Short mmCIF file of C-alpha atoms and ligand atoms in Angstrom, two decimals:
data_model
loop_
_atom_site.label_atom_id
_atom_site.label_comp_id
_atom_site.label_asym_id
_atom_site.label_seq_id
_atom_site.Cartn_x
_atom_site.Cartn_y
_atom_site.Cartn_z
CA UNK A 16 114.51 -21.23 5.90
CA UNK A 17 117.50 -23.18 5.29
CA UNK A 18 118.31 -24.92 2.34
CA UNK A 19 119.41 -28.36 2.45
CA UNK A 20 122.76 -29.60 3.55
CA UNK A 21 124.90 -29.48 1.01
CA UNK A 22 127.91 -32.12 1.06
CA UNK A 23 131.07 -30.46 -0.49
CA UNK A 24 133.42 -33.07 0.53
CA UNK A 25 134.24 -35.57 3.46
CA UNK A 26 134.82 -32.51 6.32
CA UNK A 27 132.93 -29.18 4.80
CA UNK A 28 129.02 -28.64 4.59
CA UNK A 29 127.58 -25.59 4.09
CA UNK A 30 124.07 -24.18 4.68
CA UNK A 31 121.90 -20.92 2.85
CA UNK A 32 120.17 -19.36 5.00
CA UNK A 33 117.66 -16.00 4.18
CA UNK A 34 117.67 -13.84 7.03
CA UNK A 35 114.55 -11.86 7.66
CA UNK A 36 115.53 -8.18 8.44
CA UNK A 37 112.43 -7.23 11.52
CA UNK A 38 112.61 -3.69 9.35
CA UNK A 39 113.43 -3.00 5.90
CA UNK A 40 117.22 -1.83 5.68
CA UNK A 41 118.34 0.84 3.46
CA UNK A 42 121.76 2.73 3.01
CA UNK A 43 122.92 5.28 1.05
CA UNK A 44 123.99 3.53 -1.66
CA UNK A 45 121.62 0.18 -1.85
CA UNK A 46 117.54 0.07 -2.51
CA UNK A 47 115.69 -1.40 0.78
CA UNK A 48 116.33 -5.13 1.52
CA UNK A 49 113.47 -7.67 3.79
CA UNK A 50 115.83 -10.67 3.87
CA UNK A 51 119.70 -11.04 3.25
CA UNK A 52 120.65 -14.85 2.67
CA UNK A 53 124.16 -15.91 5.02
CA UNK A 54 125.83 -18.94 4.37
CA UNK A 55 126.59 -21.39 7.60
CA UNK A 56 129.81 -23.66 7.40
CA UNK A 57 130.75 -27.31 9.55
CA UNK A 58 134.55 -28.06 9.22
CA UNK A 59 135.43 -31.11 11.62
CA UNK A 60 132.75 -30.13 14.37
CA UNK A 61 133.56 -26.07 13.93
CA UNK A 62 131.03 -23.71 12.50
CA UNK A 63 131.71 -20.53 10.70
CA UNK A 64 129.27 -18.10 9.03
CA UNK A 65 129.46 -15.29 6.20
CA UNK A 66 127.10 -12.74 5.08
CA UNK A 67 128.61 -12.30 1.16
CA UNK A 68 128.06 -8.48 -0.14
CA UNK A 69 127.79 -8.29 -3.80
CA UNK A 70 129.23 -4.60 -3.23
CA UNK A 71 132.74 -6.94 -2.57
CA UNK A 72 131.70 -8.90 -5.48
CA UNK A 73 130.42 -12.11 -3.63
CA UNK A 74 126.96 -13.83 -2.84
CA UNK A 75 126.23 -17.45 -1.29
CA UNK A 76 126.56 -18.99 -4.42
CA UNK A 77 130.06 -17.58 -4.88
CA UNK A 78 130.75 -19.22 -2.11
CA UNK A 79 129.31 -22.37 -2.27
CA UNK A 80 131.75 -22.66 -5.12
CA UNK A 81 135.04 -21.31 -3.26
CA UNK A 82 133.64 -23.76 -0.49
CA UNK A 83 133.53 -27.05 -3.42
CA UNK A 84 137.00 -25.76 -4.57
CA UNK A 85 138.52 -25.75 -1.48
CA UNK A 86 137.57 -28.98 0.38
CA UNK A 87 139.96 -31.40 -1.43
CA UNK A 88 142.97 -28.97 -0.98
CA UNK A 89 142.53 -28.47 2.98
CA UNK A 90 145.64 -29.86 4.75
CA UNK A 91 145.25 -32.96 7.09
CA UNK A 92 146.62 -30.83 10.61
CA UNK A 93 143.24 -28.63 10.60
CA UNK A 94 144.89 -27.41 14.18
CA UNK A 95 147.16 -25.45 12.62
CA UNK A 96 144.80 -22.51 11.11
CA UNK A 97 147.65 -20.34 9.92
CA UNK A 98 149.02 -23.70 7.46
CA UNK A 99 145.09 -24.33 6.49
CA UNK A 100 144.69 -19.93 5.90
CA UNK A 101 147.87 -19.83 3.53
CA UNK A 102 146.53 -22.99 1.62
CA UNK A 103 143.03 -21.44 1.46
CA UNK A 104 144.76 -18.12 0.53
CA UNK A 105 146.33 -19.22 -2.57
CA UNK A 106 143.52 -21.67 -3.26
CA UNK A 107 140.55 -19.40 -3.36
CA UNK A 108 142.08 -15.81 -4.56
CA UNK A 109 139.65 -12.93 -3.90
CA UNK A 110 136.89 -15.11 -2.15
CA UNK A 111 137.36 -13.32 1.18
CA UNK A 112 133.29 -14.02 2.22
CA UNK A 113 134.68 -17.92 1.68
CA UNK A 114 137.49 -17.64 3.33
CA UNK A 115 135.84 -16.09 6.48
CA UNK A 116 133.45 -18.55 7.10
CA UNK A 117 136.29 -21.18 6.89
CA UNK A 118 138.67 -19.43 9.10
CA UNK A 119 135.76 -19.42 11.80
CA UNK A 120 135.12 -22.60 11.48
CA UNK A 121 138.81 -23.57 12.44
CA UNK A 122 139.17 -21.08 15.28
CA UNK A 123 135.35 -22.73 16.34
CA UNK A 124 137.40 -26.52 16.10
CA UNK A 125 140.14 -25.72 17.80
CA UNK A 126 138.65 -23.70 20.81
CA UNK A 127 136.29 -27.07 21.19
CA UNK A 128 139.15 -29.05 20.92
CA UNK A 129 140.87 -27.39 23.28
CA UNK A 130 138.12 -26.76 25.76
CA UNK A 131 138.29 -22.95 25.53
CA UNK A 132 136.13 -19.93 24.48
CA UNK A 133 138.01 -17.58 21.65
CA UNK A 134 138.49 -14.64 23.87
CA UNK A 135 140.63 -17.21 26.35
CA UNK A 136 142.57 -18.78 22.92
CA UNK A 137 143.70 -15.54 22.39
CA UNK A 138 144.82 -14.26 25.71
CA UNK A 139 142.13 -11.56 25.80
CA UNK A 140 140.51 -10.16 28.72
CA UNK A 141 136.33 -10.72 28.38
CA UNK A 142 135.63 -8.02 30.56
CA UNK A 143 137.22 -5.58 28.08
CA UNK A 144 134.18 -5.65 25.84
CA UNK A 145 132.96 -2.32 24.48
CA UNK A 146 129.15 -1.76 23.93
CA UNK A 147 128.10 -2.06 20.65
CA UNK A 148 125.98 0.60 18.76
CA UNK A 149 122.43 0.11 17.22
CA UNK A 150 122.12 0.83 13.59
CA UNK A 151 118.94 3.34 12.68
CA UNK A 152 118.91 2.49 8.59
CA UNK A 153 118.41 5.13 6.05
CA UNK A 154 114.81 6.43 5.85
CA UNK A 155 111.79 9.78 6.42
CA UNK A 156 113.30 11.74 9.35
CA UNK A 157 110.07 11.00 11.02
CA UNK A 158 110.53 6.78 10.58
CA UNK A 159 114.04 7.43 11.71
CA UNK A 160 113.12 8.71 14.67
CA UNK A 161 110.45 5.92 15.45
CA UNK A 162 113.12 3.70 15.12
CA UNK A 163 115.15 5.40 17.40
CA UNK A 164 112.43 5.43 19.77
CA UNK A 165 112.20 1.74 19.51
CA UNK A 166 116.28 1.32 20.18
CA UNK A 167 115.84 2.31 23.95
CA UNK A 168 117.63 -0.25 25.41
CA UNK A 169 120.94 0.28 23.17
CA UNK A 170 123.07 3.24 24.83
CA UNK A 171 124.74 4.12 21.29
CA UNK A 172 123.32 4.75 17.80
CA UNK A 173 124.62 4.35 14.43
CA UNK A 174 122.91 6.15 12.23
CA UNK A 175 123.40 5.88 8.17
CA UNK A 176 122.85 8.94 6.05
CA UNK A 177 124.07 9.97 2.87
CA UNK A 178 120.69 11.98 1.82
CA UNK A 179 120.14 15.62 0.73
CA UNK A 180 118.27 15.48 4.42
CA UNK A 181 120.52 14.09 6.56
CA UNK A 182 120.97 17.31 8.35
CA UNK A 183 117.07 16.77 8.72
CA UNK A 184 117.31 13.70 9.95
CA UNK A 185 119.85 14.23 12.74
CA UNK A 186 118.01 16.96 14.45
CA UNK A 187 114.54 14.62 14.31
CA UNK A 188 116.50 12.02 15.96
CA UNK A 189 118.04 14.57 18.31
CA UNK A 190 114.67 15.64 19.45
CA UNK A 191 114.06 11.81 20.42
CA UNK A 192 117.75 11.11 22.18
CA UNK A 193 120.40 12.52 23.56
CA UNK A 194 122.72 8.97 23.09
CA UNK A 195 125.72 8.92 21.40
CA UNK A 196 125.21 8.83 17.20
CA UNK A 197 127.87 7.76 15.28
CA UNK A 198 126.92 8.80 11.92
CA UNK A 199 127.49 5.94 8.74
CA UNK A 200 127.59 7.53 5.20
CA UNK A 201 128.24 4.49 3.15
CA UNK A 202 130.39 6.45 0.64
CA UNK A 203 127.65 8.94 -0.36
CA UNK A 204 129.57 12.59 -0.33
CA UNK A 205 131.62 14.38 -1.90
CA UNK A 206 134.89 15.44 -0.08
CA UNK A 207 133.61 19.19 0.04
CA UNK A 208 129.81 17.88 1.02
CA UNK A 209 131.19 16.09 3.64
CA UNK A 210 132.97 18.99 5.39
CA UNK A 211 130.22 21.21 5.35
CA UNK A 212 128.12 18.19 6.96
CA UNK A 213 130.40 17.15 9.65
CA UNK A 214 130.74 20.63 10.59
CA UNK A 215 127.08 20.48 11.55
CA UNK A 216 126.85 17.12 12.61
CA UNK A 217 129.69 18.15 15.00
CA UNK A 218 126.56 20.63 16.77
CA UNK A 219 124.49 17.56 17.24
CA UNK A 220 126.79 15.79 19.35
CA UNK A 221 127.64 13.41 16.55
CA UNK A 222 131.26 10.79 17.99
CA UNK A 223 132.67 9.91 14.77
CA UNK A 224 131.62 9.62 10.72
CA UNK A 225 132.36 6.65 8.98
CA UNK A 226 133.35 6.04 5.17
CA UNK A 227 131.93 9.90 3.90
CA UNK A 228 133.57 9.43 0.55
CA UNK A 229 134.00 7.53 -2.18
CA UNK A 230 136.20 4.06 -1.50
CA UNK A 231 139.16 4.65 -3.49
CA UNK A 232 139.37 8.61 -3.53
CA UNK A 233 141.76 8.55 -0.49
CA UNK A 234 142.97 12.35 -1.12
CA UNK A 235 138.89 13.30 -0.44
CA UNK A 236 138.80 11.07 2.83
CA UNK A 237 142.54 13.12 3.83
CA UNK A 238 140.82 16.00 2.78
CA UNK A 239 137.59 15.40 4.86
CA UNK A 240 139.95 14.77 7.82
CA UNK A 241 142.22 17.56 7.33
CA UNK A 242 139.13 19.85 7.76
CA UNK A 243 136.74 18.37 10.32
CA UNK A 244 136.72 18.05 13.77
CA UNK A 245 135.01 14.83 14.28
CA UNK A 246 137.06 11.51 13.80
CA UNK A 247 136.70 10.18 10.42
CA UNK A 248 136.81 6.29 10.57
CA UNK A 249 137.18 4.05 6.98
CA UNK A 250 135.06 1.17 6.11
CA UNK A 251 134.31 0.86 2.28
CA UNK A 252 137.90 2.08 1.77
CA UNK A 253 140.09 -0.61 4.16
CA UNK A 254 139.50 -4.31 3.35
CA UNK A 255 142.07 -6.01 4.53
CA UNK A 256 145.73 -5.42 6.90
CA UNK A 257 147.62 -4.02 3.24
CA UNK A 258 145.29 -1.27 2.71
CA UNK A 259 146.06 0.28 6.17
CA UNK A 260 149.89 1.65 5.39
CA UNK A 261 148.18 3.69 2.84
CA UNK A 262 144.98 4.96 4.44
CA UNK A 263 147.10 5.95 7.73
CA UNK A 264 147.67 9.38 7.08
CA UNK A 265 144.13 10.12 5.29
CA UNK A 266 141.80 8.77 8.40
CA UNK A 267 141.97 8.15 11.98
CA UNK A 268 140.58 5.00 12.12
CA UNK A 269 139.48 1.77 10.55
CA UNK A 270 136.28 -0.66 10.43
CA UNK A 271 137.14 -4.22 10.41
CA UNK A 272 134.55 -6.61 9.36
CA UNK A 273 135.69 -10.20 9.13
CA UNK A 274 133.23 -11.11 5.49
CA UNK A 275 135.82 -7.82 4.21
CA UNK A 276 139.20 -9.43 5.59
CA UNK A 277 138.51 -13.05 5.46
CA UNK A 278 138.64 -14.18 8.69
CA UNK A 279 139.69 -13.87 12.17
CA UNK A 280 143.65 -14.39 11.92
CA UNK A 281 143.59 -11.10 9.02
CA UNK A 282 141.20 -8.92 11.46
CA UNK A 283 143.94 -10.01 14.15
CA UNK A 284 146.73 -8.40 11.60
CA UNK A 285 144.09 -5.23 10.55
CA UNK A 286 144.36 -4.80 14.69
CA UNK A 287 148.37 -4.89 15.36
CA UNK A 288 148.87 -2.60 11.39
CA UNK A 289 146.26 -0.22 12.73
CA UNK A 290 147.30 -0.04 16.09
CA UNK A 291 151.44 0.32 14.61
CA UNK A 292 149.74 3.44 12.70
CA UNK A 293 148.13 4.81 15.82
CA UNK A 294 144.43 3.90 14.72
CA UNK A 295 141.38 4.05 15.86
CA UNK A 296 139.41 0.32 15.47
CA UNK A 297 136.35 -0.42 14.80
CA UNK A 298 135.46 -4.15 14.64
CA UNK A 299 131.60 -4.06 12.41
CA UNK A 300 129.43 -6.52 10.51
CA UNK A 301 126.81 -7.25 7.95
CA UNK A 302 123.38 -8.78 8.96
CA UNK A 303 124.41 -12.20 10.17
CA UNK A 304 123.18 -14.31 12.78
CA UNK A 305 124.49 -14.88 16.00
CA UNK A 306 127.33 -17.00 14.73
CA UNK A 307 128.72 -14.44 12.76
CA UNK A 308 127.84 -11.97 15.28
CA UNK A 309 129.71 -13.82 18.11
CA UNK A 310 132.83 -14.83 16.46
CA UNK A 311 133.66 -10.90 15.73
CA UNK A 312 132.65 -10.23 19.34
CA UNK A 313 135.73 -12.33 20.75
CA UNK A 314 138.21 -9.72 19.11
CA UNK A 315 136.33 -6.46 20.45
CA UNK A 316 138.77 -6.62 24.21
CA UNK A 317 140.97 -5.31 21.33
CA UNK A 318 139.68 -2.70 19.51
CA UNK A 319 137.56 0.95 20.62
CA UNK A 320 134.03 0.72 19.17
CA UNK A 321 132.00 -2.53 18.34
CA UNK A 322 129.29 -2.12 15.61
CA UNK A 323 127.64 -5.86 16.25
CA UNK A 324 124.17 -5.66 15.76
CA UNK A 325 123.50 -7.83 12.52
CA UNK A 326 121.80 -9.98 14.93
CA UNK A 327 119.55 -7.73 16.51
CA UNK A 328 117.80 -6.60 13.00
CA UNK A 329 116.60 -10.20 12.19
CA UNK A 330 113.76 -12.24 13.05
CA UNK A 331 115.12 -15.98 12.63
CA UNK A 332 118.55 -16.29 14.25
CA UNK A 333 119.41 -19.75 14.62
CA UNK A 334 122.10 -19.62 17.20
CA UNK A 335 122.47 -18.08 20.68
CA UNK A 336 125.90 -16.24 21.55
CA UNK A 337 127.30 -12.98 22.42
CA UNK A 338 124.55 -11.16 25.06
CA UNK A 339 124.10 -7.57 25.88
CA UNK A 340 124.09 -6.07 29.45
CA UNK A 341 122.83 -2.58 28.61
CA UNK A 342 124.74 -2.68 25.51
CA UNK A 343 127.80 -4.19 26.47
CA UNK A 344 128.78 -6.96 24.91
CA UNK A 345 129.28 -10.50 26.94
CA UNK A 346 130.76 -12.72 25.62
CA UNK A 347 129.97 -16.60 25.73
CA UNK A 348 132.01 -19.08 28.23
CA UNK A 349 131.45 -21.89 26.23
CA UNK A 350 133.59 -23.16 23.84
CA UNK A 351 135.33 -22.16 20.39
CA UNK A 352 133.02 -19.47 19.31
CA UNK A 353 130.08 -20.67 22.37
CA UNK A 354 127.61 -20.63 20.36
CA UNK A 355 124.48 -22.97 20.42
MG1 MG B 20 129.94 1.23 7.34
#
C-alpha cells in the first residue's frame, strides 16, 4: 500500500504507508478509523517510522515536508545522534512526528554499525521486559466484550472509555475476564465525573486510569488524584521531558510515546525527569507497524507498563520485530532496532 519512494535528498527517503486497522478503532474523542497512514524513513542504512496524530497537529504530509527541510542541514558525523538531534531540533521546531522517525533511524544506523541490538547500546537488560496490554477500542458493551473474548492470548487489557456507559461497559467485559484492565479515557471527563467513575472502576478491579481529563486542566487531573484510589497516569497532558516538573505533583505517572516526544534520546530524558519525580512510566504508541512498535520496545527494561500493541491491530505490517511470549515482550537480537 505504499506509496512510492520518495527521494528527499542524497541520505533520507521516506515511505506512506496506510495501515489497515483488523477492527475499526474508536476513542473517546475521535469518530471510528479502518486505516491510519505511518510514514517509514532510510537515513544511511537506518530505518525509523512515525504514526503523525493530527490531535498533535501533524499528518504524513507534515512530515514529508519537515523530512525535505531537514535533509540538507543534517551534519556529516550521523554517529553522533545527540549533534544530528540538536541540529534537527532547531531545524524543524514543533515537528516532533518528524523528528521521531529521524531519531530512529540514527539509533537503527548506529546499532548496525556497531553490530548491536538497542537494548545492548543502551546498557539495558532484555530480560527486563514488561508485558504489554491489549487495547479493547471504544464501542456497544456487547462488541466490547467480543473483542475481549477475542484478546485471549494477551494477559492485560486496555480498555478506552469516555462514554455515558462506560460503567456499562466494564462490568460486560468483567463478565468475560478477570485480566487486569487498565482503563484509557482519552481526555473525556470532567474532574468531578472522573472521581465518581474511578471510584467504581476501583470495584471492578480496574490497575490504573489514564489521561481522565482535559490536557491542559492540570488542577482537574490533581484533583482526580487527590480523590481516587487508583493511580492516575498522564498521556494527552505530558509530551515531552519539560512538561513533567509541572505535572509531578498532579499525577502519578506518565505515558511516553516516542511520535509525542520526538524520538528515542527525549523518551530517554521523559524516563530519568519522571523517575527524579518518583513516577510511574508508561512507554505507549499509536498504530504503527512493527518498526515503530519495536524501537519503543528497546526502552521498556526501563519503565513499569508497556502499551505496544499498534502492531497487533493491523493487517499489513511490513516488518517483523519485537515478539510476545504470553504477553511479554522479547525483544529482537539482531541489530539496531532488529527489525526485518
Ligand atoms: Mg492514552
Amino acid at each position: 500500500m505504499g506509496n512510492p519512494l520518495s527521494e528527499n535528498s542524497m541520505n533520507i527517503t521516506s515511505q506512506i504507508t496506510n495501515l489497515q486497522l483488523k477492527y475499526p478503532f474508536k476513542i473517546a474523542r475521535r469518530a471510528t478509523d479502518a486505516h491510519r497512514q505511518v510514514i517509514s524513513v532510510e537515513i544511511d542504512g537506518g530505518i525509523g517510522e512515525t504514526a503523525p496524530a493530527r490531535f498533535y497537529g501533524e499528518t504524513v504530509e507534515t512530515v514529508s515536508i519537515a523530512l525535505e527541510t531537514i535533509a540538507p542541514a543534517l551534519p556529516n558525523n550521523l554517529d553522533a545522534i545527540h549533534d544530528v538531534m540538536a541540529t534537527v531540533e532547531t531545524t524543524l521546531g514543533g515537528n516532533y512526528a518528524a523528528k521521531s522517525a529521524i531519531d530512529m533511524a540514527l539509533h537503527d544506523r548506529l546499532g548496525k554499525k556497531l553490530g548491536v541490538p538497542l537494548y545492548q547500546l543502551w546498557g539495558l537488560n532484555p530480560q527486563e521486559t514488561p508485558c504489554t496490554s491489549f487495547t479493547i477500542g471504544l464501542d456497544d458493551p456487547e462488541v466490547m466484550a467480543e473483542k475481549t473474548r477475542h484478546a485471549a492470548a494477551y494477559p492485560i487489557l486496555k480498555v478506552k472509555l469516555g462514554m455515558p456507559r462506560d460503567i456499562e461497559i466494564i462490568k460486560a467485559l468483567r463478565d468475560v475476564t478477570d485480566k487486569p484492565i487498565y482503563v484509557d479515557a482519552n481526555t473525556a471527563w470532567t474532574p468531578k465525573a472522573a472521581v465518581r467513575k474511578i471510584r467504581e472502576l476501583a470495584q471492578y478491579g480496574v490497575e490504573l486510569i489514564e489521561q481522565p481529563t482535559k490536557p491542559d486542566d492540570l488542577a482537574g487531573l490533581k484533583f482526580v488524584r487527590e480523590n481516587s484510589e487508583l493511580p492516575i497516569i498522564a498521556d494527552e497532558s505530558v509530551k515531552r521531558a519539560s512538561d513533567i516538573p509541572a505535572l509531578a505533583e498532579c499525577v502519578d505517572g506518565i505515558n511516553i510515546k516516542l511520535v509525542k516526544c520526538g524520538g528515542l534520546l527525549e523518551a530517554h530524558r521523559m524516563i530519568h525527569v519522571a523517575r527524579t519525580h518518583g513516577l510511574l512510566i508508561m512507554v505507549g504508541c499509536m498504530i504503527e507497524s512493527s518498526l515503530g512498535i519495536t524501537a519503543a520496545a528497546h526502552l521498556t527494561p526501563l519503565v513499569d507498563y508497556a502499551d505496544l500493541d499498534g502492531n497487533l491491530l493491523i493487517t499489513n505490517d511490513l516488518y517483523t520485530g519485537v515478539t510476545l511470549d504470553n504477553g511479554k515482550l522479547i525483544l529482537p537480537k539482531r541489530p539496531g532496532i532488529g527489525v526485518t
